Short mmCIF file of C-alpha atoms and ligand atoms in Angstrom, two decimals:
data_model
loop_
_atom_site.label_atom_id
_atom_site.label_comp_id
_atom_site.label_asym_id
_atom_site.label_seq_id
_atom_site.Cartn_x
_atom_site.Cartn_y
_atom_site.Cartn_z
CA MET A 1 -9.71 36.07 -28.91
CA PRO A 2 -8.52 37.93 -25.97
CA SER A 3 -7.37 41.49 -27.11
CA PHE A 4 -3.78 42.27 -25.50
CA SER A 5 -4.38 45.56 -27.12
CA MET A 6 -1.72 45.60 -30.48
CA SER A 7 -4.73 47.11 -32.93
CA ARG A 8 -3.17 50.60 -32.29
CA ILE A 9 1.11 49.45 -32.53
CA SER A 10 2.15 49.48 -36.45
CA GLU A 11 4.02 46.96 -38.09
CA ASN A 12 7.72 48.04 -38.27
CA GLN A 13 7.50 49.12 -34.25
CA VAL A 14 7.21 45.09 -33.20
CA THR A 15 9.12 45.32 -29.95
CA PRO A 16 10.31 42.28 -27.66
CA GLU A 17 6.31 41.94 -25.69
CA GLU A 18 4.30 41.44 -29.01
CA ILE A 19 6.97 39.23 -30.07
CA PHE A 20 5.98 37.66 -26.33
CA PHE A 21 2.23 37.77 -27.00
CA LYS A 22 1.90 36.66 -30.32
CA LYS A 23 3.62 33.85 -29.42
CA ARG A 24 1.58 33.37 -26.17
CA ARG A 25 -1.47 33.39 -29.19
CA GLN A 26 -0.70 30.95 -30.28
CA MET A 27 -0.18 29.16 -26.66
CA LEU A 28 -3.71 29.87 -26.39
CA ILE A 29 -5.02 28.52 -29.27
CA ALA A 30 -2.75 25.86 -29.01
CA GLY A 31 -4.49 25.20 -25.71
CA MET A 32 -8.12 25.58 -26.39
CA LEU A 33 -6.77 22.72 -28.95
CA THR A 34 -6.21 20.19 -26.09
CA GLY A 35 -8.45 21.52 -23.37
CA SER A 36 -6.03 22.73 -21.36
CA SER A 37 -7.66 24.82 -18.62
CA PHE A 38 -5.35 27.10 -17.23
CA LEU A 39 -4.48 30.26 -19.64
CA ASP A 40 -8.62 29.90 -19.67
CA ARG A 41 -8.53 30.89 -16.46
CA THR A 42 -5.92 33.44 -16.21
CA VAL A 43 -6.40 35.21 -19.04
CA TYR A 44 -10.69 35.54 -19.17
CA ALA A 45 -11.34 35.32 -15.33
CA LYS A 46 -14.29 36.95 -14.92
CA ASP A 47 -15.12 36.20 -11.70
CA GLY A 48 -19.15 37.12 -10.41
CA LEU A 49 -19.05 40.60 -11.43
CA THR A 50 -21.83 41.54 -14.50
CA SER A 51 -20.10 42.06 -18.48
CA ASP A 52 -20.41 45.57 -17.35
CA ASP A 53 -18.21 46.49 -15.02
CA GLU A 54 -14.65 47.73 -16.79
CA ASN A 55 -12.75 44.91 -14.95
CA ALA A 56 -14.43 42.57 -15.68
CA GLY A 57 -13.42 40.93 -19.20
CA ALA A 58 -9.94 39.89 -20.44
CA LEU A 59 -7.18 40.90 -19.26
CA LYS A 60 -4.81 43.55 -21.20
CA ALA A 61 -1.25 43.47 -19.58
CA THR A 62 0.23 46.47 -19.16
CA PRO A 63 3.11 47.81 -20.48
CA ILE A 64 6.43 46.59 -20.31
CA GLU A 65 6.94 50.72 -18.61
CA LEU A 66 4.90 50.61 -16.42
CA ILE A 67 5.85 47.69 -15.13
CA THR A 68 8.95 48.06 -14.38
CA ASN A 69 9.23 51.34 -13.52
CA TYR A 70 7.63 52.00 -10.49
CA ASN A 71 7.88 49.83 -7.64
CA ASN A 72 7.59 49.13 -4.34
CA TYR A 73 11.50 47.73 -3.29
CA TYR A 74 12.07 49.70 -0.01
CA GLU A 75 15.48 48.28 0.63
CA PHE A 76 16.06 50.08 -2.61
CA SER A 77 14.10 53.86 -1.89
CA ASN A 78 9.76 54.82 -0.98
CA ASP A 79 10.36 56.82 -4.26
CA LYS A 80 8.24 54.10 -6.50
CA LYS A 81 9.72 56.27 -9.61
CA ALA A 82 13.65 55.80 -8.14
CA VAL A 83 13.84 52.30 -7.47
CA LYS A 84 14.43 51.24 -10.96
CA VAL A 85 18.04 53.13 -11.53
CA LEU A 86 19.42 52.34 -7.42
CA ALA A 87 19.08 48.43 -7.74
CA GLN A 88 21.09 48.19 -10.17
CA ASP A 89 23.43 48.17 -7.66
CA LEU A 90 21.97 44.63 -6.47
CA THR A 91 24.94 41.82 -7.09
CA LEU A 92 22.69 38.61 -9.01
CA HIS A 93 25.56 36.72 -8.85
CA PRO A 94 25.92 34.34 -6.84
CA TRP A 95 22.69 33.72 -4.74
CA THR A 96 22.10 30.59 -3.64
CA ILE A 97 18.35 30.33 -1.82
CA THR A 98 17.60 27.96 1.08
CA VAL A 99 14.88 25.60 2.20
CA ASP A 100 14.55 24.43 5.45
CA GLY A 101 12.85 24.27 8.53
CA GLU A 102 10.42 21.40 9.27
CA VAL A 103 11.00 19.17 6.65
CA GLU A 104 13.01 15.95 6.26
CA ASN A 105 15.60 17.03 2.96
CA PRO A 106 16.74 20.33 3.65
CA PHE A 107 18.73 22.03 0.42
CA THR A 108 20.56 25.43 -0.31
CA ILE A 109 20.09 25.87 -3.80
CA ASP A 110 21.77 27.78 -6.82
CA ILE A 111 19.10 29.98 -8.52
CA ASP A 112 20.67 28.89 -11.85
CA ASP A 113 20.30 25.21 -11.02
CA LEU A 114 16.89 25.98 -9.86
CA THR A 115 15.57 27.55 -12.84
CA LYS A 116 16.41 24.85 -14.67
CA LEU A 117 14.49 22.77 -12.13
CA PHE A 118 11.49 23.00 -13.17
CA ALA A 119 9.62 23.83 -16.49
CA MET A 120 8.94 27.63 -16.83
CA GLU A 121 4.96 28.49 -17.21
CA GLU A 122 3.56 32.30 -18.40
CA ARG A 123 0.70 33.37 -16.37
CA ILE A 124 -0.98 37.29 -16.91
CA TYR A 125 -2.22 37.61 -12.76
CA ARG A 126 -3.72 41.07 -11.18
CA PHE A 127 -1.55 42.52 -8.75
CA ARG A 128 -3.17 44.38 -6.54
CA CYS A 129 -0.88 47.45 -3.94
CA VAL A 130 -2.75 47.91 -0.82
CA GLU A 131 -2.49 51.67 -2.22
CA GLY A 132 -5.02 51.70 -4.16
CA TRP A 133 -3.23 51.08 -7.31
CA SER A 134 -3.04 48.38 -9.51
CA MET A 135 -1.10 46.36 -12.69
CA VAL A 136 -2.04 42.74 -15.18
CA VAL A 137 1.25 41.24 -14.74
CA PRO A 138 3.11 38.37 -17.56
CA TRP A 139 5.00 36.55 -15.13
CA THR A 140 7.26 33.45 -16.18
CA GLY A 141 8.66 30.97 -13.05
CA PHE A 142 6.58 27.52 -11.42
CA SER A 143 4.45 26.88 -9.03
CA LEU A 144 5.66 27.37 -5.70
CA ALA A 145 4.17 24.09 -4.57
CA ARG A 146 6.87 22.16 -6.47
CA LEU A 147 10.00 23.56 -4.92
CA ILE A 148 8.50 23.23 -0.71
CA ASP A 149 8.00 19.47 -2.11
CA ARG A 150 10.31 19.57 -2.30
CA ALA A 151 12.04 19.87 0.91
CA ARG A 152 8.89 17.05 1.49
CA PRO A 153 7.49 19.35 4.66
CA THR A 154 6.98 17.45 7.48
CA SER A 155 3.38 17.21 10.15
CA ARG A 156 4.26 20.58 12.14
CA ALA A 157 4.79 23.14 9.09
CA ARG A 158 2.23 25.52 9.40
CA PHE A 159 3.10 28.23 7.87
CA VAL A 160 6.07 29.57 4.87
CA ALA A 161 8.28 32.18 6.21
CA PHE A 162 10.57 34.13 3.69
CA GLU A 163 13.04 36.40 4.00
CA SER A 164 14.43 38.96 0.97
CA VAL A 165 18.52 38.99 1.11
CA HIS A 166 20.18 41.52 3.29
CA ARG A 167 23.17 43.54 2.01
CA ARG A 168 23.22 46.92 2.64
CA SER A 169 26.09 47.43 0.87
CA GLU A 170 24.56 47.31 -2.14
CA MET A 171 20.57 48.75 -1.18
CA PRO A 172 20.30 51.94 0.07
CA GLY A 173 17.00 51.54 2.05
CA GLN A 174 18.93 49.38 4.50
CA ARG A 175 20.57 52.16 5.65
CA ALA A 176 17.83 54.30 6.75
CA GLY A 177 15.15 53.02 9.66
CA SER A 178 12.28 52.45 7.58
CA LEU A 179 11.44 47.89 7.91
CA ILE A 180 13.23 46.11 9.78
CA TRP A 181 15.07 44.03 7.14
CA PRO A 182 14.84 41.84 5.80
CA TYR A 183 11.78 42.02 4.56
CA ARG A 184 9.44 39.10 5.92
CA GLU A 185 6.47 37.75 4.62
CA GLY A 186 4.74 34.52 4.38
CA LEU A 187 2.25 32.70 4.29
CA ARG A 188 -0.21 29.86 5.14
CA ILE A 189 1.13 26.61 4.12
CA ASP A 190 -2.48 25.96 2.42
CA GLU A 191 -2.02 29.34 0.70
CA ALA A 192 1.58 28.53 -0.49
CA MET A 193 0.96 25.40 -2.13
CA HIS A 194 -2.08 26.79 -3.31
CA PRO A 195 -1.32 26.36 -7.45
CA LEU A 196 -1.87 30.28 -8.00
CA THR A 197 1.30 31.13 -5.29
CA PHE A 198 3.75 31.34 -8.04
CA ALA A 199 7.63 31.50 -8.05
CA VAL A 200 8.37 34.46 -10.46
CA THR A 201 11.67 34.18 -12.20
CA GLY A 202 10.50 36.17 -15.23
CA LEU A 203 8.77 39.11 -16.44
CA TYR A 204 7.76 39.40 -20.17
CA GLY A 205 9.34 36.15 -21.39
CA LYS A 206 12.39 38.06 -20.42
CA PRO A 207 14.46 37.40 -16.78
CA LEU A 208 12.47 39.37 -13.97
CA PRO A 209 13.72 43.22 -14.14
CA LYS A 210 15.95 44.07 -10.33
CA GLN A 211 13.19 46.34 -9.39
CA ASN A 212 10.38 43.27 -9.70
CA GLY A 213 12.55 41.33 -7.16
CA ALA A 214 14.61 39.25 -9.39
CA PRO A 215 16.05 37.03 -8.64
CA LEU A 216 13.32 35.18 -7.74
CA ARG A 217 10.23 36.94 -6.03
CA ILE A 218 6.70 34.79 -5.17
CA ALA A 219 3.42 36.24 -6.86
CA VAL A 220 -0.08 35.26 -4.38
CA PRO A 221 -1.64 37.32 -7.23
CA TRP A 222 -5.02 37.34 -4.52
CA LYS A 223 -2.99 39.50 -1.75
CA TYR A 224 -2.18 43.10 -1.85
CA GLY A 225 1.00 43.43 -3.67
CA PHE A 226 2.79 43.45 -0.40
CA LYS A 227 2.50 40.02 -0.06
CA ASN A 228 4.86 39.53 -2.27
CA PRO A 229 8.06 39.05 -1.72
CA LYS A 230 10.66 39.99 -3.38
CA ALA A 231 15.09 38.79 -4.35
CA ILE A 232 13.78 36.12 -2.61
CA VAL A 233 16.72 33.96 0.04
CA HIS A 234 15.27 32.00 2.89
CA ILE A 235 12.07 30.23 2.18
CA ARG A 236 11.66 28.30 6.04
CA LEU A 237 8.60 26.11 7.45
CA VAL A 238 7.23 26.73 10.71
CA SER A 239 5.28 25.86 12.98
CA SER A 240 3.36 29.00 13.77
CA GLN A 241 2.54 32.67 11.94
CA PRO A 242 5.71 34.21 11.31
CA ALA A 243 6.63 38.09 11.41
CA THR A 244 6.25 39.67 9.07
CA SER A 245 7.29 43.11 8.15
CA TRP A 246 4.58 45.19 6.75
CA ASN A 247 2.95 43.73 9.86
CA ILE A 248 5.23 44.17 12.65
CA LEU A 249 5.58 48.32 11.10
CA ALA A 250 1.79 48.64 11.94
CA PRO A 251 -0.72 45.80 12.43
CA SER A 252 -3.83 48.18 12.28
CA GLU A 253 -2.63 49.07 8.07
CA TYR A 254 -1.31 45.51 7.01
CA GLY A 255 -2.92 41.76 8.23
CA PHE A 256 -0.77 38.74 7.77
CA TYR A 257 -3.72 38.32 5.95
CA GLY A 258 -3.63 40.65 3.95
CA ASN A 259 -6.10 39.93 0.78
CA VAL A 260 -7.56 41.59 -1.16
CA ASN A 261 -11.36 42.48 -0.67
CA PRO A 262 -12.77 45.20 -1.68
CA LEU A 263 -15.00 45.14 1.37
CA VAL A 264 -12.56 46.03 4.27
CA SER A 265 -11.63 49.47 3.76
CA HIS A 266 -8.59 50.50 4.62
CA PRO A 267 -7.68 52.28 7.94
CA ARG A 268 -7.35 55.54 6.17
CA TRP A 269 -8.64 54.50 2.56
CA SER A 270 -12.30 52.65 0.63
CA GLN A 271 -10.25 50.13 -0.89
CA GLN A 272 -13.20 49.70 -3.38
CA ARG A 273 -12.01 51.26 -6.62
CA GLU A 274 -8.49 50.48 -8.03
CA ASN A 275 -6.48 53.04 -10.39
CA SER A 276 -5.32 50.67 -13.33
CA ILE A 277 -1.66 51.93 -14.03
CA GLY A 278 -1.45 52.66 -18.02
CA GLU A 279 -5.44 53.54 -18.17
CA MET A 280 -7.93 55.90 -17.97
CA LYS A 281 -10.69 55.35 -16.33
CA LYS A 282 -10.47 53.23 -12.77
CA HIS A 283 -11.25 50.11 -12.36
CA SER A 284 -14.25 48.46 -9.54
CA THR A 285 -11.76 46.17 -6.68
CA LEU A 286 -13.41 42.00 -6.96
CA MET A 287 -13.09 39.67 -4.30
CA LEU A 288 -10.19 37.98 -4.17
CA ASN A 289 -8.65 40.87 -6.84
CA GLY A 290 -10.33 37.83 -8.77
CA TYR A 291 -9.31 35.22 -7.98
CA ALA A 292 -12.90 33.90 -5.30
CA ASP A 293 -13.90 30.77 -7.42
CA GLN A 294 -9.66 29.47 -7.01
CA VAL A 295 -9.04 30.91 -3.13
CA ALA A 296 -12.07 31.18 -0.89
CA TYR A 297 -12.18 28.09 0.48
CA LEU A 298 -8.87 28.29 1.90
CA TYR A 299 -11.28 30.83 4.06
CA ALA A 300 -13.97 29.62 4.39
CA HIS A 301 -13.90 28.09 8.29
CA ASN A 302 -12.09 30.85 9.45
CA ASP A 303 -11.67 34.02 11.45
CA ALA A 304 -12.70 36.97 10.55
CA LYS A 305 -8.90 37.93 10.84
CA ALA A 306 -8.24 36.62 7.38
CA LEU A 307 -10.95 38.44 5.41
CA TYR A 308 -7.96 41.33 5.28
N1 MTE J 401 11.53 42.29 -0.51
C1 MTE J 401 10.58 43.64 -1.68
N2 MTE J 401 9.61 43.11 -1.76
C2 MTE J 401 8.31 43.10 -1.79
C3 MTE J 401 7.94 45.42 -1.63
C4 MTE J 401 9.64 45.43 -0.51
O1 MTE J 401 9.62 46.83 -0.43
N3 MTE J 401 10.45 44.56 -0.59
N4 MTE J 401 7.49 45.53 -1.74
C5 MTE J 401 5.80 44.52 -1.74
C6 MTE J 401 4.97 46.04 -2.27
S1 MTE J 401 3.60 46.78 -0.67
C7 MTE J 401 5.14 45.75 -4.06
S2 MTE J 401 3.53 46.96 -3.64
C8 MTE J 401 5.02 45.01 -4.84
C9 MTE J 401 5.28 45.74 -5.49
O2 MTE J 401 6.13 45.05 -6.96
P1 MTE J 401 6.52 45.57 -8.38
O3 MTE J 401 7.38 46.29 -7.86
O4 MTE J 401 7.73 44.15 -9.17
O5 MTE J 401 4.79 45.95 -8.60
O6 MTE J 401 6.90 44.98 -4.51
C10 MTE J 401 6.09 43.48 -2.95
N5 MTE J 401 7.84 43.20 -2.77
MO1 MO J 402 2.29 47.42 -2.34
#
């Protein structure tokens, strides 16, 4: 069985997170019995490391208190510990998401209708910020491909552009200069359609907290955190590579691809190790954040830029 580090918690301190993991453990057993491999892959990612490397074993989720109190969300603040409080001012209703551009079936859908369209899944992903810290996050959501398929992309659709909400009245960081607003991110269409690319609506089996990107954010586990846009309102299929916020600000520091690569240093620091939030020891950073087996083929014929 995977270790979820529950051993130090006594029975009278059961939290929603523990209930989540108990449920998940049951799902794991069910998955093994039915031969479904999805949970095996996400929980037991060995990814080519030797077994004595601390980052090679089963994934242990970061405690929810850490995931929800240490956030990069520049619309609110560049102080990670201030985001949580400020983000509570964001109004989530009504909220619509538009999917359009190079598609046969453009649509706008309310977030409440959207979450009813697809069966929800839970996935535990590594999450690695370009700044050198990491977490392990149990997300709830659905494959982004299902949402994009619904719009029926044309053959001209080669990239997917994401836009986060632009609402100066509720987002103090948008009233100050820093990034270009709204926050913009993008993926190549084959990256966006990859089964690991996840549209996230929940965390630890509960609705996604505002500071983590409610009501809808993207999780692309083999890319640095900045490629995981929060509070998405617009998904546009486009024919050429879209401009993205961090890349506009500092192209030499934040590439369009943003693939986790321990061999390519950031101009100001090495990317070989990471500080796992909530743990004492640093970990080795894995090629493509530990998902190389599943995604390296996407870059097999690509130029060197895709390596970071
Ligand atoms: N809209 C928006 N999305 C964003 C950001 C942001 O500032 N605004 N920061 C990115 C960065 S740099 C990181 S590391 C992650 C942080 O996600 P978390 O707070 O859920 O850990 O969100 C990403 N998505
Ligand atoms: Mo980040």
